[in-house]
Amino acid sequence: MLKRGSTIGVFGGGQLGRMMAAAAAPLGYRCIGYAPEGDNVAALLCSDFVTAEWDDEAALADFASRCDVVTWEFENVPVATARAIPQGGIFPPPAALETAQDRLNEKRFVEVLGGRTAPYVPVDSRADLDAALDTIGLPAILKTRRDGYDGKGQWRIHSADDAAIDLPAAPTILEGFVTFEAEFSIVLVRGQDGEMRVWDSTRNIHEDGVLSASQFPAGPQIEAQVDEARALAKKVAQKLGYVGVLTLEFFATDDGPVFNEMAPRVHNSGHWTIEGAATSQFENHIRAVAGLPLGNTRTVAKAVEMRNILGSDIESAHALLDDGDTHLHDYGKSDIREGRKMGHVTRLARR
Ligand code: AMP
């Protein structure tokens, strides 16, 4: 168990790290962030922030020596960077990054554990794509295996004409298009002693491949599929020897939950837990990596809605507070770009 005053290192400098640092403070810890140059908004809430490249060995060694334990808020931290921290000094285990950073790996991993996925075929060339389209049929989605997020690095293929794209230089995967009623995620936390707790699932609404809102209650169709999805998520966490918050995203279909992807970290679809649950995903992540007992995850409101604020909408976000049940989280980003996640609001209907 980390003693009070200990230092938690966080790889990544985005809003997730910022909200982790905010959760660590009342538990008696401080955070030091580490990320390459960028709009590192976590730095504003961390007690110190190291700006260095992921492969800067000297900076990494110095960072490790200043931290009692290290975690990450960014899932594309190179595995070698995570492994530069001595074993047992970093949670979740770096093997979780290795599994989740590659869409092909994570699908295979989940299938072995009994999960259902969209049909998929790895594609490394034009000939592969033609063969994969024959196998999978139309419509389909081509995705880069690595580094894609929020719908980036994806091409929807509805017709033979759509398939005439310039293939990216990186390896890709062709997925069959899943017909689904709704999307949801399982956000769970696993402690160092193997105890697991799961938050309620919300209905996740996406626009242009980006999460725009999560709503609780999620509705009967999702509720009927949550148990099966939770069982799978727990198997994934168990198999990885996971410590911290883990997220698995699913499509709710007529055949049951179809696994889409996993994030070995706190997740946008869990932001509602800051006000809407007894213990937030950020607090429980910090508790887990610090070896503290986990907090209760029960929902404390009758209904909750989290909405992302994108681009310049952040400039008028204070007006949303005219409604007294709405809570604003402005991530403090200075670089306002259309479509960029700048903040979120959570609205609770109290019990
Ligand atoms: P991803 O980056 O894989 O989470 O994809 C972003 C969003 O695109 C998902 O949340 C879905 O709304 C949609 N999507 C991704 N893959 C599929 C699929 N195989 N079938 C249907 N919709 C998909």
mmCIF file of C-alpha atoms and ligand atoms in Angstrom:
data_model
loop_
_atom_site.group_PDB
_atom_site.id
_atom_site.type_symbol
_atom_site.label_atom_id
_atom_site.label_comp_id
_atom_site.label_asym_id
_atom_site.label_seq_id
_atom_site.Cartn_x
_atom_site.Cartn_y
_atom_site.Cartn_z
ATOM 1 C CA MET A 1 0.000 0.000 0.000
ATOM 2 C CA LEU A 2 1.493 3.370 -0.979
ATOM 3 C CA LYS A 3 1.965 5.580 2.056
ATOM 4 C CA ARG A 4 0.634 9.125 2.129
ATOM 5 C CA GLY A 5 2.795 11.626 0.279
ATOM 6 C CA SER A 6 3.854 9.008 -2.282
ATOM 7 C CA THR A 7 4.314 9.895 -5.930
ATOM 8 C CA ILE A 8 2.430 8.254 -8.785
ATOM 9 C CA GLY A 9 3.961 8.608 -12.247
ATOM 10 C CA VAL A 10 1.550 8.872 -15.174
ATOM 11 C CA PHE A 11 2.568 8.252 -18.786
ATOM 12 C CA GLY A 12 0.542 10.562 -21.034
ATOM 13 C CA GLY A 13 -0.530 14.167 -20.590
ATOM 14 C CA GLY A 14 -4.180 14.321 -21.649
ATOM 15 C CA GLN A 15 -7.466 14.842 -19.867
ATOM 16 C CA LEU A 16 -7.493 11.321 -18.459
ATOM 17 C CA GLY A 17 -4.216 12.016 -16.649
ATOM 18 C CA ARG A 18 -5.569 15.327 -15.467
ATOM 19 C CA MET A 19 -8.636 13.657 -13.948
ATOM 20 C CA MET A 20 -6.399 10.952 -12.414
ATOM 21 C CA ALA A 21 -4.250 13.618 -10.760
ATOM 22 C CA ALA A 22 -7.396 15.315 -9.416
ATOM 23 C CA ALA A 23 -8.492 11.982 -7.912
ATOM 24 C CA ALA A 24 -5.059 11.198 -6.438
ATOM 25 C CA ALA A 25 -4.797 14.404 -4.391
ATOM 26 C CA PRO A 26 -7.520 13.666 -1.788
ATOM 27 C CA LEU A 27 -6.051 10.183 -1.315
ATOM 28 C CA GLY A 28 -2.812 11.799 -0.173
ATOM 29 C CA TYR A 29 -0.765 11.244 -3.332
ATOM 30 C CA ARG A 30 0.733 13.481 -5.959
ATOM 31 C CA CYS A 31 1.265 12.752 -9.632
ATOM 32 C CA ILE A 32 4.154 13.413 -11.977
ATOM 33 C CA GLY A 33 3.255 13.215 -15.653
ATOM 34 C CA TYR A 34 5.492 12.169 -18.545
ATOM 35 C CA ALA A 35 4.795 12.753 -22.250
ATOM 36 C CA PRO A 36 6.400 14.195 -25.362
ATOM 37 C CA GLU A 37 5.845 17.878 -26.206
ATOM 38 C CA GLY A 38 2.165 18.673 -26.798
ATOM 39 C CA ASP A 39 -0.973 20.182 -25.286
ATOM 40 C CA ASN A 40 -0.286 18.295 -22.036
ATOM 41 C CA VAL A 41 -3.227 19.492 -19.973
ATOM 42 C CA ALA A 42 -2.475 17.004 -17.179
ATOM 43 C CA ALA A 43 0.558 19.155 -16.333
ATOM 44 C CA LEU A 44 -1.701 21.829 -14.836
ATOM 45 C CA LEU A 45 -2.827 19.438 -12.089
ATOM 46 C CA CYS A 46 0.337 17.364 -11.650
ATOM 47 C CA SER A 47 2.959 18.432 -9.120
ATOM 48 C CA ASP A 48 5.560 18.100 -11.866
ATOM 49 C CA PHE A 49 5.583 17.160 -15.534
ATOM 50 C CA VAL A 50 8.416 15.658 -17.563
ATOM 51 C CA THR A 51 8.364 16.605 -21.247
ATOM 52 C CA ALA A 52 10.486 14.017 -23.026
ATOM 53 C CA GLU A 53 10.309 11.519 -25.870
ATOM 54 C CA TRP A 54 9.073 7.991 -25.135
ATOM 55 C CA ASP A 55 12.509 6.532 -25.906
ATOM 56 C CA ASP A 56 14.585 9.022 -23.887
ATOM 57 C CA GLU A 57 16.353 6.511 -21.634
ATOM 58 C CA ALA A 58 17.916 9.074 -19.323
ATOM 59 C CA ALA A 59 14.625 10.922 -18.795
ATOM 60 C CA LEU A 60 12.807 7.635 -18.203
ATOM 61 C CA ALA A 61 15.341 6.447 -15.639
ATOM 62 C CA ASP A 62 15.128 9.758 -13.790
ATOM 63 C CA PHE A 63 11.303 9.681 -13.908
ATOM 64 C CA ALA A 64 11.227 6.093 -12.569
ATOM 65 C CA SER A 65 13.559 7.031 -9.695
ATOM 66 C CA ARG A 66 11.174 9.823 -8.623
ATOM 67 C CA CYS A 67 7.992 7.678 -8.661
ATOM 68 C CA ASP A 68 6.800 5.105 -6.138
ATOM 69 C CA VAL A 69 4.598 3.520 -8.781
ATOM 70 C CA VAL A 70 3.828 4.308 -12.427
ATOM 71 C CA THR A 71 0.656 3.994 -14.500
ATOM 72 C CA TRP A 72 -0.601 5.398 -17.833
ATOM 73 C CA GLU A 73 -3.542 7.338 -19.169
ATOM 74 C CA PHE A 74 -2.643 6.876 -22.852
ATOM 75 C CA GLU A 75 -2.908 3.464 -24.461
ATOM 76 C CA ASN A 76 -0.320 4.058 -27.166
ATOM 77 C CA VAL A 77 2.599 4.398 -24.751
ATOM 78 C CA PRO A 78 5.258 2.226 -26.444
ATOM 79 C CA VAL A 79 5.512 -1.140 -24.693
ATOM 80 C CA ALA A 80 9.310 -0.664 -24.410
ATOM 81 C CA THR A 81 8.710 2.573 -22.455
ATOM 82 C CA ALA A 82 6.388 0.808 -20.022
ATOM 83 C CA ARG A 83 8.887 -2.045 -19.682
ATOM 84 C CA ALA A 84 11.622 0.452 -18.786
ATOM 85 C CA ILE A 85 9.916 0.702 -15.392
ATOM 86 C CA PRO A 86 10.992 -2.193 -13.171
ATOM 87 C CA GLN A 87 8.418 -5.009 -12.945
ATOM 88 C CA GLY A 88 5.955 -4.494 -10.118
ATOM 89 C CA GLY A 89 6.580 -0.746 -10.310
ATOM 90 C CA ILE A 90 4.011 -0.223 -13.067
ATOM 91 C CA PHE A 91 0.295 -1.037 -13.160
ATOM 92 C CA PRO A 92 -1.527 -2.252 -15.236
ATOM 93 C CA PRO A 93 1.045 -4.802 -16.459
ATOM 94 C CA PRO A 94 2.665 -3.706 -19.760
ATOM 95 C CA ALA A 95 1.392 -6.966 -21.352
ATOM 96 C CA ALA A 96 -2.039 -5.302 -21.346
ATOM 97 C CA LEU A 97 -0.686 -2.566 -23.654
ATOM 98 C CA GLU A 98 0.798 -5.189 -25.937
ATOM 99 C CA THR A 99 -2.558 -6.954 -26.283
ATOM 100 C CA ALA A 100 -4.703 -3.859 -26.699
ATOM 101 C CA GLN A 101 -2.463 -1.831 -29.040
ATOM 102 C CA ASP A 102 -3.125 -4.166 -31.958
ATOM 103 C CA ARG A 103 -6.734 -4.765 -33.085
ATOM 104 C CA LEU A 104 -5.806 -8.201 -34.456
ATOM 105 C CA ASN A 105 -4.148 -9.295 -31.191
ATOM 106 C CA GLU A 106 -6.989 -8.088 -29.013
ATOM 107 C CA LYS A 107 -9.652 -9.793 -31.124
ATOM 108 C CA ARG A 108 -7.748 -13.102 -31.054
ATOM 109 C CA PHE A 109 -7.146 -12.752 -27.319
ATOM 110 C CA VAL A 110 -10.838 -12.167 -26.621
ATOM 111 C CA GLU A 111 -11.963 -14.982 -28.942
ATOM 112 C CA VAL A 112 -9.764 -17.476 -27.111
ATOM 113 C CA LEU A 113 -11.572 -16.452 -23.922
ATOM 114 C CA GLY A 114 -14.942 -17.193 -25.565
ATOM 115 C CA GLY A 115 -15.871 -13.665 -26.729
ATOM 116 C CA ARG A 116 -17.821 -12.937 -29.911
ATOM 117 C CA THR A 117 -16.261 -10.487 -32.409
ATOM 118 C CA ALA A 118 -17.199 -9.122 -35.848
ATOM 119 C CA PRO A 119 -15.794 -11.344 -38.616
ATOM 120 C CA TYR A 120 -12.292 -10.084 -39.419
ATOM 121 C CA VAL A 121 -9.327 -10.730 -41.686
ATOM 122 C CA PRO A 122 -5.846 -9.151 -41.469
ATOM 123 C CA VAL A 123 -5.007 -7.099 -44.592
ATOM 124 C CA ASP A 124 -1.451 -6.225 -45.569
ATOM 125 C CA SER A 125 -1.796 -5.697 -49.314
ATOM 126 C CA ARG A 126 -4.254 -4.948 -52.122
ATOM 127 C CA ALA A 127 -4.539 -8.675 -52.873
ATOM 128 C CA ASP A 128 -5.327 -9.323 -49.195
ATOM 129 C CA LEU A 129 -8.055 -6.677 -49.293
ATOM 130 C CA ASP A 130 -9.690 -8.152 -52.401
ATOM 131 C CA ALA A 131 -9.617 -11.628 -50.836
ATOM 132 C CA ALA A 132 -10.878 -10.302 -47.496
ATOM 133 C CA LEU A 133 -13.806 -8.518 -49.204
ATOM 134 C CA ASP A 134 -14.730 -11.817 -50.870
ATOM 135 C CA THR A 135 -14.673 -13.579 -47.499
ATOM 136 C CA ILE A 136 -16.401 -10.903 -45.421
ATOM 137 C CA GLY A 137 -18.681 -9.289 -48.009
ATOM 138 C CA LEU A 138 -20.128 -5.763 -47.992
ATOM 139 C CA PRO A 139 -20.483 -3.543 -46.073
ATOM 140 C CA ALA A 140 -17.209 -3.767 -44.186
ATOM 141 C CA ILE A 141 -14.817 -1.510 -42.310
ATOM 142 C CA LEU A 142 -11.091 -1.367 -42.900
ATOM 143 C CA LYS A 143 -9.170 -0.245 -39.799
ATOM 144 C CA THR A 144 -5.503 0.314 -39.099
ATOM 145 C CA ARG A 145 -4.380 -2.333 -36.610
ATOM 146 C CA ARG A 146 -2.489 0.180 -34.475
ATOM 147 C CA ASP A 147 -2.819 3.819 -33.398
ATOM 148 C CA GLY A 148 -6.438 4.318 -34.531
ATOM 149 C CA TYR A 149 -8.813 6.057 -32.144
ATOM 150 C CA ASP A 150 -12.123 7.904 -32.247
ATOM 151 C CA GLY A 151 -12.894 6.557 -35.695
ATOM 152 C CA LYS A 152 -9.557 7.746 -37.143
ATOM 153 C CA GLY A 153 -7.694 5.285 -39.381
ATOM 154 C CA GLN A 154 -10.987 3.740 -40.570
ATOM 155 C CA TRP A 155 -12.592 3.399 -43.992
ATOM 156 C CA ARG A 156 -16.179 2.266 -44.450
ATOM 157 C CA ILE A 157 -16.585 0.172 -47.561
ATOM 158 C CA HIS A 158 -20.163 -0.015 -48.840
ATOM 159 C CA SER A 159 -19.458 -0.720 -52.513
ATOM 160 C CA ALA A 160 -16.716 -1.929 -54.831
ATOM 161 C CA ASP A 161 -15.967 1.751 -55.574
ATOM 162 C CA ASP A 162 -15.297 2.453 -51.875
ATOM 163 C CA ALA A 163 -12.687 -0.305 -51.915
ATOM 164 C CA ALA A 164 -10.557 1.663 -54.375
ATOM 165 C CA ILE A 165 -8.747 3.435 -51.523
ATOM 166 C CA ASP A 166 -5.026 3.979 -51.209
ATOM 167 C CA LEU A 167 -4.141 1.392 -48.614
ATOM 168 C CA PRO A 168 -2.220 2.867 -45.679
ATOM 169 C CA ALA A 169 1.399 1.750 -45.347
ATOM 170 C CA ALA A 170 0.571 0.247 -41.953
ATOM 171 C CA PRO A 171 -1.045 -3.188 -41.402
ATOM 172 C CA THR A 172 -4.858 -3.138 -41.361
ATOM 173 C CA ILE A 173 -7.764 -5.401 -40.538
ATOM 174 C CA LEU A 174 -11.039 -5.749 -42.460
ATOM 175 C CA GLU A 175 -14.079 -6.172 -40.242
ATOM 176 C CA GLY A 176 -17.580 -7.172 -41.209
ATOM 177 C CA PHE A 177 -20.175 -4.471 -40.496
ATOM 178 C CA VAL A 178 -22.084 -5.376 -37.344
ATOM 179 C CA THR A 179 -25.794 -4.582 -37.261
ATOM 180 C CA PHE A 180 -26.393 -3.438 -33.728
ATOM 181 C CA GLU A 181 -29.135 -1.878 -31.663
ATOM 182 C CA ALA A 182 -26.865 0.018 -29.315
ATOM 183 C CA GLU A 183 -23.313 0.333 -27.998
ATOM 184 C CA PHE A 184 -22.136 -0.043 -24.431
ATOM 185 C CA SER A 185 -18.984 -0.663 -22.494
ATOM 186 C CA ILE A 186 -17.933 -2.554 -19.432
ATOM 187 C CA VAL A 187 -15.709 -0.465 -17.180
ATOM 188 C CA LEU A 188 -14.199 -2.511 -14.372
ATOM 189 C CA VAL A 189 -11.455 -2.106 -11.829
ATOM 190 C CA ARG A 190 -9.216 -4.891 -10.527
ATOM 191 C CA GLY A 191 -7.184 -4.464 -7.380
ATOM 192 C CA GLN A 192 -3.751 -5.861 -6.579
ATOM 193 C CA ASP A 193 -5.430 -8.645 -4.578
ATOM 194 C CA GLY A 194 -7.542 -9.663 -7.600
ATOM 195 C CA GLU A 195 -10.789 -8.144 -6.330
ATOM 196 C CA MET A 196 -12.941 -6.774 -9.152
ATOM 197 C CA ARG A 197 -15.716 -4.188 -9.202
ATOM 198 C CA VAL A 198 -17.774 -3.112 -12.184
ATOM 199 C CA TRP A 199 -19.712 0.105 -12.830
ATOM 200 C CA ASP A 200 -23.146 0.128 -14.388
ATOM 201 C CA SER A 201 -23.061 0.194 -18.164
ATOM 202 C CA THR A 202 -24.309 3.239 -20.023
ATOM 203 C CA ARG A 203 -25.679 3.453 -23.544
ATOM 204 C CA ASN A 204 -22.834 4.952 -25.583
ATOM 205 C CA ILE A 205 -23.904 7.213 -28.427
ATOM 206 C CA HIS A 206 -21.331 7.785 -31.171
ATOM 207 C CA GLU A 207 -21.324 10.443 -33.861
ATOM 208 C CA ASP A 208 -18.828 10.072 -36.721
ATOM 209 C CA GLY A 209 -17.010 7.325 -34.812
ATOM 210 C CA VAL A 210 -16.526 9.545 -31.720
ATOM 211 C CA LEU A 211 -18.346 9.063 -28.414
ATOM 212 C CA SER A 212 -20.752 11.945 -28.002
ATOM 213 C CA ALA A 213 -22.779 10.858 -24.971
ATOM 214 C CA SER A 214 -23.272 8.103 -22.419
ATOM 215 C CA GLN A 215 -26.626 7.585 -20.769
ATOM 216 C CA PHE A 216 -27.776 5.683 -17.702
ATOM 217 C CA PRO A 217 -30.059 3.762 -17.532
ATOM 218 C CA ALA A 218 -28.867 2.081 -20.693
ATOM 219 C CA GLY A 219 -32.213 0.511 -21.630
ATOM 220 C CA PRO A 220 -33.493 -3.063 -21.635
ATOM 221 C CA GLN A 221 -31.572 -4.313 -24.649
ATOM 222 C CA ILE A 222 -28.190 -3.423 -23.166
ATOM 223 C CA GLU A 223 -29.202 -4.438 -19.649
ATOM 224 C CA ALA A 224 -30.042 -7.929 -20.957
ATOM 225 C CA GLN A 225 -26.491 -8.291 -22.353
ATOM 226 C CA VAL A 226 -24.446 -6.771 -19.558
ATOM 227 C CA ASP A 227 -23.958 -9.957 -17.549
ATOM 228 C CA GLU A 228 -22.423 -11.840 -20.470
ATOM 229 C CA ALA A 229 -20.188 -8.899 -21.362
ATOM 230 C CA ARG A 230 -19.091 -8.480 -17.734
ATOM 231 C CA ALA A 231 -18.163 -12.153 -17.508
ATOM 232 C CA LEU A 232 -15.932 -11.745 -20.574
ATOM 233 C CA ALA A 233 -14.354 -8.512 -19.288
ATOM 234 C CA LYS A 234 -13.553 -10.207 -15.977
ATOM 235 C CA LYS A 235 -11.895 -13.114 -17.808
ATOM 236 C CA VAL A 236 -9.777 -10.620 -19.785
ATOM 237 C CA ALA A 237 -8.713 -8.824 -16.592
ATOM 238 C CA GLN A 238 -7.952 -12.113 -14.856
ATOM 239 C CA LYS A 239 -5.938 -13.490 -17.771
ATOM 240 C CA LEU A 240 -3.839 -10.303 -18.006
ATOM 241 C CA GLY A 241 -3.249 -10.158 -14.238
ATOM 242 C CA TYR A 242 -4.677 -6.678 -14.632
ATOM 243 C CA VAL A 243 -4.491 -3.968 -11.965
ATOM 244 C CA GLY A 244 -6.432 -0.719 -12.482
ATOM 245 C CA VAL A 245 -9.375 0.288 -14.668
ATOM 246 C CA LEU A 246 -10.028 -1.719 -17.832
ATOM 247 C CA THR A 247 -12.656 -0.953 -20.487
ATOM 248 C CA LEU A 248 -14.193 -3.253 -23.075
ATOM 249 C CA GLU A 249 -16.529 -1.846 -25.737
ATOM 250 C CA PHE A 250 -19.411 -3.889 -27.124
ATOM 251 C CA PHE A 251 -22.184 -3.780 -29.703
ATOM 252 C CA ALA A 252 -25.536 -5.024 -28.399
ATOM 253 C CA THR A 253 -26.854 -7.249 -31.214
ATOM 254 C CA ASP A 254 -29.666 -9.780 -31.650
ATOM 255 C CA ASP A 255 -27.031 -12.506 -31.137
ATOM 256 C CA GLY A 256 -25.764 -11.011 -27.869
ATOM 257 C CA PRO A 257 -22.817 -8.738 -27.070
ATOM 258 C CA VAL A 258 -20.181 -8.433 -29.814
ATOM 259 C CA PHE A 259 -16.772 -7.279 -28.543
ATOM 260 C CA ASN A 260 -15.420 -4.287 -30.488
ATOM 261 C CA GLU A 261 -12.254 -3.183 -28.719
ATOM 262 C CA MET A 262 -10.612 -2.784 -25.341
ATOM 263 C CA ALA A 263 -8.840 0.124 -23.694
ATOM 264 C CA PRO A 264 -6.358 -0.741 -20.928
ATOM 265 C CA ARG A 265 -7.201 2.478 -19.094
ATOM 266 C CA VAL A 266 -9.860 4.754 -17.717
ATOM 267 C CA HIS A 267 -12.318 5.600 -20.478
ATOM 268 C CA ASN A 268 -14.506 8.382 -21.817
ATOM 269 C CA SER A 269 -17.571 6.170 -21.303
ATOM 270 C CA GLY A 270 -16.741 6.124 -17.566
ATOM 271 C CA HIS A 271 -16.557 9.907 -17.053
ATOM 272 C CA TRP A 272 -20.115 9.945 -15.691
ATOM 273 C CA THR A 273 -18.819 8.025 -12.627
ATOM 274 C CA ILE A 274 -17.194 11.209 -11.238
ATOM 275 C CA GLU A 275 -20.573 12.487 -10.065
ATOM 276 C CA GLY A 276 -22.787 9.506 -10.872
ATOM 277 C CA ALA A 277 -21.137 6.687 -8.904
ATOM 278 C CA ALA A 278 -20.104 6.235 -5.292
ATOM 279 C CA THR A 279 -16.455 6.022 -6.416
ATOM 280 C CA SER A 280 -15.280 7.316 -9.792
ATOM 281 C CA GLN A 281 -13.230 5.342 -12.301
ATOM 282 C CA PHE A 282 -10.328 7.749 -11.650
ATOM 283 C CA GLU A 283 -10.355 7.290 -7.891
ATOM 284 C CA ASN A 284 -10.599 3.517 -8.156
ATOM 285 C CA HIS A 285 -7.782 3.434 -10.698
ATOM 286 C CA ILE A 286 -5.559 5.325 -8.270
ATOM 287 C CA ARG A 287 -6.705 3.113 -5.382
ATOM 288 C CA ALA A 288 -5.843 0.000 -7.405
ATOM 289 C CA VAL A 289 -2.362 1.102 -8.462
ATOM 290 C CA ALA A 290 -1.664 2.341 -4.917
ATOM 291 C CA GLY A 291 -2.785 -0.962 -3.379
ATOM 292 C CA LEU A 292 -5.650 0.644 -1.432
ATOM 293 C CA PRO A 293 -9.035 -1.042 -0.929
ATOM 294 C CA LEU A 294 -11.386 -0.390 -3.864
ATOM 295 C CA GLY A 295 -14.366 1.920 -3.457
ATOM 296 C CA ASN A 296 -17.979 1.000 -4.055
ATOM 297 C CA THR A 297 -18.998 1.421 -7.709
ATOM 298 C CA ARG A 298 -22.774 1.717 -7.327
ATOM 299 C CA THR A 299 -24.666 4.404 -9.241
ATOM 300 C CA VAL A 300 -25.941 7.172 -6.981
ATOM 301 C CA ALA A 301 -28.454 8.840 -9.304
ATOM 302 C CA LYS A 302 -31.704 7.773 -10.933
ATOM 303 C CA ALA A 303 -30.427 8.860 -14.311
ATOM 304 C CA VAL A 304 -27.123 10.224 -15.609
ATOM 305 C CA GLU A 305 -26.074 11.689 -18.923
ATOM 306 C CA MET A 306 -22.515 12.563 -19.876
ATOM 307 C CA ARG A 307 -22.000 14.655 -23.016
ATOM 308 C CA ASN A 308 -18.691 15.473 -24.611
ATOM 309 C CA ILE A 309 -17.962 19.068 -25.557
ATOM 310 C CA LEU A 310 -16.142 19.258 -28.864
ATOM 311 C CA GLY A 311 -14.188 22.086 -30.461
ATOM 312 C CA SER A 312 -15.296 25.700 -29.992
ATOM 313 C CA ASP A 313 -18.440 24.679 -28.036
ATOM 314 C CA ILE A 314 -16.182 24.817 -24.978
ATOM 315 C CA GLU A 315 -16.160 28.624 -25.224
ATOM 316 C CA SER A 316 -19.850 28.832 -24.266
ATOM 317 C CA ALA A 317 -19.858 25.838 -21.879
ATOM 318 C CA HIS A 318 -20.364 27.897 -18.712
ATOM 319 C CA ALA A 319 -23.887 28.657 -19.953
ATOM 320 C CA LEU A 320 -24.719 24.952 -19.445
ATOM 321 C CA LEU A 321 -24.380 25.516 -15.697
ATOM 322 C CA ASP A 322 -27.670 27.446 -15.678
ATOM 323 C CA ASP A 323 -29.044 23.984 -14.995
ATOM 324 C CA GLY A 324 -28.048 23.277 -11.390
ATOM 325 C CA ASP A 325 -27.788 19.505 -11.881
ATOM 326 C CA THR A 326 -25.137 19.878 -14.578
ATOM 327 C CA HIS A 327 -21.417 19.563 -13.804
ATOM 328 C CA LEU A 328 -18.735 20.889 -16.143
ATOM 329 C CA HIS A 329 -15.278 19.436 -16.751
ATOM 330 C CA ASP A 330 -13.202 21.762 -18.918
ATOM 331 C CA TYR A 331 -9.946 19.982 -19.796
ATOM 332 C CA GLY A 332 -8.070 23.266 -20.140
ATOM 333 C CA LYS A 333 -6.883 22.610 -23.700
ATOM 334 C CA SER A 334 -5.532 25.690 -25.427
ATOM 335 C CA ASP A 335 -5.561 24.298 -28.952
ATOM 336 C CA ILE A 336 -9.236 24.429 -29.965
ATOM 337 C CA ARG A 337 -9.874 22.282 -33.031
ATOM 338 C CA GLU A 338 -13.233 21.227 -34.460
ATOM 339 C CA GLY A 339 -14.052 17.694 -33.319
ATOM 340 C CA ARG A 340 -11.435 17.737 -30.531
ATOM 341 C CA LYS A 341 -12.622 16.645 -27.088
ATOM 342 C CA MET A 342 -12.356 19.835 -25.015
ATOM 343 C CA GLY A 343 -14.444 18.883 -21.999
ATOM 344 C CA HIS A 344 -17.622 17.166 -20.905
ATOM 345 C CA VAL A 345 -20.740 17.814 -18.859
ATOM 346 C CA THR A 346 -22.544 15.350 -16.638
ATOM 347 C CA ARG A 347 -26.175 15.857 -15.721
ATOM 348 C CA LEU A 348 -27.693 13.881 -12.871
ATOM 349 C CA ALA A 349 -31.328 13.200 -12.057
ATOM 350 C CA ARG A 350 -31.083 12.711 -8.288
ATOM 351 C CA ARG A 351 -32.818 9.852 -6.553
HETATM 352 P P1 AMP B 1 -13.699 1.912 -32.997
HETATM 353 O O1 AMP B 1 -12.603 2.889 -33.236
HETATM 354 O O2 AMP B 1 -13.358 0.513 -33.395
HETATM 355 O O3 AMP B 1 -14.263 2.006 -31.617
HETATM 356 O O4 AMP B 1 -14.916 2.369 -33.948
HETATM 357 C C1 AMP B 1 -15.581 3.602 -33.746
HETATM 358 C C2 AMP B 1 -17.077 3.413 -33.964
HETATM 359 O O5 AMP B 1 -17.338 2.976 -35.319
HETATM 360 C C3 AMP B 1 -17.727 2.351 -33.083
HETATM 361 O O6 AMP B 1 -18.028 2.821 -31.806
HETATM 362 C C4 AMP B 1 -18.956 2.026 -33.914
HETATM 363 O O7 AMP B 1 -19.944 3.009 -33.761
HETATM 364 C C5 AMP B 1 -18.435 2.050 -35.326
HETATM 365 N N1 AMP B 1 -17.910 0.699 -35.707
HETATM 366 C C6 AMP B 1 -16.651 0.252 -35.517
HETATM 367 N N2 AMP B 1 -16.503 -1.011 -35.956
HETATM 368 C C7 AMP B 1 -17.705 -1.393 -36.429
HETATM 369 C C8 AMP B 1 -18.204 -2.601 -37.035
HETATM 370 N N3 AMP B 1 -17.420 -3.677 -37.257
HETATM 371 N N4 AMP B 1 -19.517 -2.626 -37.413
HETATM 372 C C9 AMP B 1 -20.321 -1.548 -37.229
HETATM 373 N N5 AMP B 1 -19.910 -0.375 -36.689
HETATM 374 C C10 AMP B 1 -18.626 -0.290 -36.285
#
